Short mmCIF file of C-alpha atoms in Angstrom, two decimals:
data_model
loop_
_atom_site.label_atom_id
_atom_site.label_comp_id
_atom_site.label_asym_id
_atom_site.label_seq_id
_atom_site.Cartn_x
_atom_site.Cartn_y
_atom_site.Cartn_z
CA UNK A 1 8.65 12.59 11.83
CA UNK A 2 7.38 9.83 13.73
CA UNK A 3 5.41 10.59 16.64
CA UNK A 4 6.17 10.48 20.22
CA UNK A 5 3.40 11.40 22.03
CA UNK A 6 -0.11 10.14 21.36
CA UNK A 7 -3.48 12.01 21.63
CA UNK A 8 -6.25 9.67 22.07
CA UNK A 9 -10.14 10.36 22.62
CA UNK A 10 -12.89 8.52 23.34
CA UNK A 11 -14.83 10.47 20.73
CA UNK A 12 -14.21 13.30 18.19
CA UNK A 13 -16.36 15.76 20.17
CA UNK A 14 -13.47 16.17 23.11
CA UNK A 15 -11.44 17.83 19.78
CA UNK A 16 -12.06 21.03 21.26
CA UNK A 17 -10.77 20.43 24.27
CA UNK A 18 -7.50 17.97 23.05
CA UNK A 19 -6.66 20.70 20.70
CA UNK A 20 -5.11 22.64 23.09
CA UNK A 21 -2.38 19.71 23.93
CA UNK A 22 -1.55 19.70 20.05
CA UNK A 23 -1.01 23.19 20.01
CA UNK A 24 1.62 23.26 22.86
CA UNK A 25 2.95 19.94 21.49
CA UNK A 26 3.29 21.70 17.93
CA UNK A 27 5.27 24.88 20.24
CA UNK A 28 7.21 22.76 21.31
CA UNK A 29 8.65 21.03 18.23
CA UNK A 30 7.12 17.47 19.38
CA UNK A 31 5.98 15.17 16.85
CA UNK A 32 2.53 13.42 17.86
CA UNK A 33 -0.83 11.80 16.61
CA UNK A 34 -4.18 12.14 17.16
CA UNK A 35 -6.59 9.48 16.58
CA UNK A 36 -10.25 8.48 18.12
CA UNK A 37 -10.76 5.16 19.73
CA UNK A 38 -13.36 3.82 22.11
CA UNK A 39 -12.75 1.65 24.99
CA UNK A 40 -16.48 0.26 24.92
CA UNK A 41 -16.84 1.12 21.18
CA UNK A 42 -13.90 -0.07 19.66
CA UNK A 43 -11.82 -2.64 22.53
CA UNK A 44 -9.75 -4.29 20.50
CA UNK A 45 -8.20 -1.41 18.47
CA UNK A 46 -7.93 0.75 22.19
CA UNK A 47 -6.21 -3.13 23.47
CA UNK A 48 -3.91 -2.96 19.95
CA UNK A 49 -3.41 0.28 20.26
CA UNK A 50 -1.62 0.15 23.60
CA UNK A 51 0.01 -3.16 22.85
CA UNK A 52 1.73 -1.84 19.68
CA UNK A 53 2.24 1.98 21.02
CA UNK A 54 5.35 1.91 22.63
CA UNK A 55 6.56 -0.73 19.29
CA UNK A 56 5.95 1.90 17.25
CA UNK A 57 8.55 4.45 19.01
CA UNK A 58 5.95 6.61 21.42
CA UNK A 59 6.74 7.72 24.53
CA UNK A 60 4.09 9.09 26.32
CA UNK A 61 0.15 8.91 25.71
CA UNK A 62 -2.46 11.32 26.82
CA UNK A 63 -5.93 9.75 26.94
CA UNK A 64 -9.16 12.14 26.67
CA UNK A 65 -11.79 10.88 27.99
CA UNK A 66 -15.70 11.82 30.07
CA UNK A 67 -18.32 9.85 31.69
CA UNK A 68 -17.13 6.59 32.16
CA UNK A 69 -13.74 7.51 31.26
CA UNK A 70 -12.69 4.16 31.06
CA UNK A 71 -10.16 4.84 27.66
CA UNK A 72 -6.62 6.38 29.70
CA UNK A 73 -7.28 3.51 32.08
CA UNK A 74 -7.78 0.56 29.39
CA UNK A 75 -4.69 2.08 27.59
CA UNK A 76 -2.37 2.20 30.96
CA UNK A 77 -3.34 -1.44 31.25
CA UNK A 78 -1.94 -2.67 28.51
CA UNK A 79 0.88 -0.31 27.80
CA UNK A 80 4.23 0.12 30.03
CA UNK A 81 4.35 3.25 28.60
CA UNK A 82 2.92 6.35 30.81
CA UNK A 83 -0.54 7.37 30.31
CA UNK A 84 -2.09 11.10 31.23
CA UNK A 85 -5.42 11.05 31.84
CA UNK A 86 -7.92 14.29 30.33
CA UNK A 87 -11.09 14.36 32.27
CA UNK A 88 -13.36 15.52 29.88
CA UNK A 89 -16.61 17.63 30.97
CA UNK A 90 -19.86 16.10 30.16
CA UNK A 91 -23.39 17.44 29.99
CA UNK A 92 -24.72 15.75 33.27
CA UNK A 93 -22.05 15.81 36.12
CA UNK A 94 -19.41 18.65 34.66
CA UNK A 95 -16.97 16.33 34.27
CA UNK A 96 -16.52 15.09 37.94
CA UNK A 97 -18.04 11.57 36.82
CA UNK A 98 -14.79 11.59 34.94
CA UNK A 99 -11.99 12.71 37.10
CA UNK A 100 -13.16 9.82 39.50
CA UNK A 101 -13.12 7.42 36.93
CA UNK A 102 -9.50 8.30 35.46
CA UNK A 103 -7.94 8.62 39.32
CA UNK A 104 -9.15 5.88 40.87
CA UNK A 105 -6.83 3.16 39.11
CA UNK A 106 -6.21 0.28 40.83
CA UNK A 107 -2.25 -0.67 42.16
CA UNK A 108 -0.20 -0.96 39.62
CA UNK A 109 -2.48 0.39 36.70
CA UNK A 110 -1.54 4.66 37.87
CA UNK A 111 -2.79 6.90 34.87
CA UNK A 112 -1.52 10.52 35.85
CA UNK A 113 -4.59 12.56 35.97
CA UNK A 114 -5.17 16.58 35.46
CA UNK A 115 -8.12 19.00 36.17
CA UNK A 116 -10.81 18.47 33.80
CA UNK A 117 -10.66 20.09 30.22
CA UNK A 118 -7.06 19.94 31.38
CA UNK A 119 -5.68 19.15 28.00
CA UNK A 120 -2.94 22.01 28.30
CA UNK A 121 -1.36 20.91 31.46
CA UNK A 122 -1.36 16.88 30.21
CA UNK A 123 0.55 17.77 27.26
CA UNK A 124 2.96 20.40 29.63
CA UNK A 125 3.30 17.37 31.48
CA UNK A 126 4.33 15.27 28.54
CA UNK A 127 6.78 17.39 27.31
CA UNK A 128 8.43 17.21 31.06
CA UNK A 129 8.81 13.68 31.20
CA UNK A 130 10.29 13.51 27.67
CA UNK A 131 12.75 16.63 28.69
CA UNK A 132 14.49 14.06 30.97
CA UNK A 133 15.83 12.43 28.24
CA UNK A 134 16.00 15.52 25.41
CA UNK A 135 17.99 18.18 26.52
CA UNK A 136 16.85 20.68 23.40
CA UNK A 137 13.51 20.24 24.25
CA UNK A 138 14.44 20.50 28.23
CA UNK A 139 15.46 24.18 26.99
CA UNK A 140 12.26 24.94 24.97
CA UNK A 141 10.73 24.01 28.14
CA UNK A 142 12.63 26.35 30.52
CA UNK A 143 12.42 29.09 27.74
CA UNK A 144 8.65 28.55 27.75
CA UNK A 145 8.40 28.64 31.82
CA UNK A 146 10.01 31.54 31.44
CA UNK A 147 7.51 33.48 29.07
CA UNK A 148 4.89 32.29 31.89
CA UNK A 149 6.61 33.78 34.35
CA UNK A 150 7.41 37.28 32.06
CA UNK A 151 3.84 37.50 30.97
CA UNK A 152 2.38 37.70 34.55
CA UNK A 153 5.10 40.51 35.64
CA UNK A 154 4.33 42.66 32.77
CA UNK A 155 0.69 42.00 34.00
CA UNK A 156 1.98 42.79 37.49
CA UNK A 157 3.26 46.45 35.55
CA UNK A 158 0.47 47.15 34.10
CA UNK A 159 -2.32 46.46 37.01
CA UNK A 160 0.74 49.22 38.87
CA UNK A 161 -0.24 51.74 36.48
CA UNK A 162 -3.99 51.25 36.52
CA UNK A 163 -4.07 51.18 40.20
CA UNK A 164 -1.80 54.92 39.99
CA UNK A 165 -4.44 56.00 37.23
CA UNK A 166 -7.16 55.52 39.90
CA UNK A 167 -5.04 57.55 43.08
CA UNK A 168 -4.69 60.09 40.61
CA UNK A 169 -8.38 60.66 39.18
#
């Protein structure tokens, strides 16, 4: 299938936080890449990259990226496409150093930006703004709410029966 959704990250060590995005975007049924590129290593592939992405039938990309963070922002400016932004944490500022970088885009350059290590929630957020336009994968999405919502009231149970185990010892 061709993809429709693009993982991208500055460097093959934020894998273990990007993985989580390709496991809810292989839940979900939706077909995506993931590929390394640099935006001060490798420029011109990042600048092709974004030129060609929406060309070659993606729809949304979600840019990893810590320290400088400068890769979701490179991408969104050369891309009409939408761009989520991955803060990723770092070893000298926790990740903060990126989360400013990837929000503060200037006018007309917005890269949508979650919490850092938030790969999860970008791809969540991905498969939202492609359910506007899918309606099977609108009802994956519901279905999958749902199971959110279920798995914290069968919590909700079970922390009622610990809490009457402990009135009763």
């Amino acid at each position: 299938m061709t993809p429709i959704v693009s993982i991208i990250m500055g460097s093959t060590s934020d894998l273990p936080v990007m993985e989580k995005a390709a496991k809810l975007l292989d839940e979900m049924q939706v077909p995506f890449e993931m590929n390394a590129l640099s935006a001060h290593r490798t420029p011109a592939e990042v600048e092709k990259f974004a030129k060609e992405a929406a060309g070659r039938g993606l729809k949304v990309i979600i840019a990893a990226a810590g320290m400088a963070a400068a890769l979701p922002g490179v991408i969104a400016a050369n891309t009409t496409l939408p761009v989520i932004g991955v803060p990723v944490k770092g070893a000298v500022l926790d990740g903060v150093d990126a989360l400013y970088s990837i929000i503060q885009m200037p006018p007309g350059i917005p890269v949508a930006t979650v919490a850092i290590n938030g790969a999860m929630n970008a791809a969540i957020l991905a498969v939202q703004m492609l359910a506007l336009s899918d309606a099977e994968l609108a009802q994956k999405f519901a279905a999958y709410k749902e199971g959110l919502k279920n798995k914290i009231v069968k919590a909700n149970e079970e922390l009622k029966e610990v809490k009457y185990a402990y009135k009763t010892n």
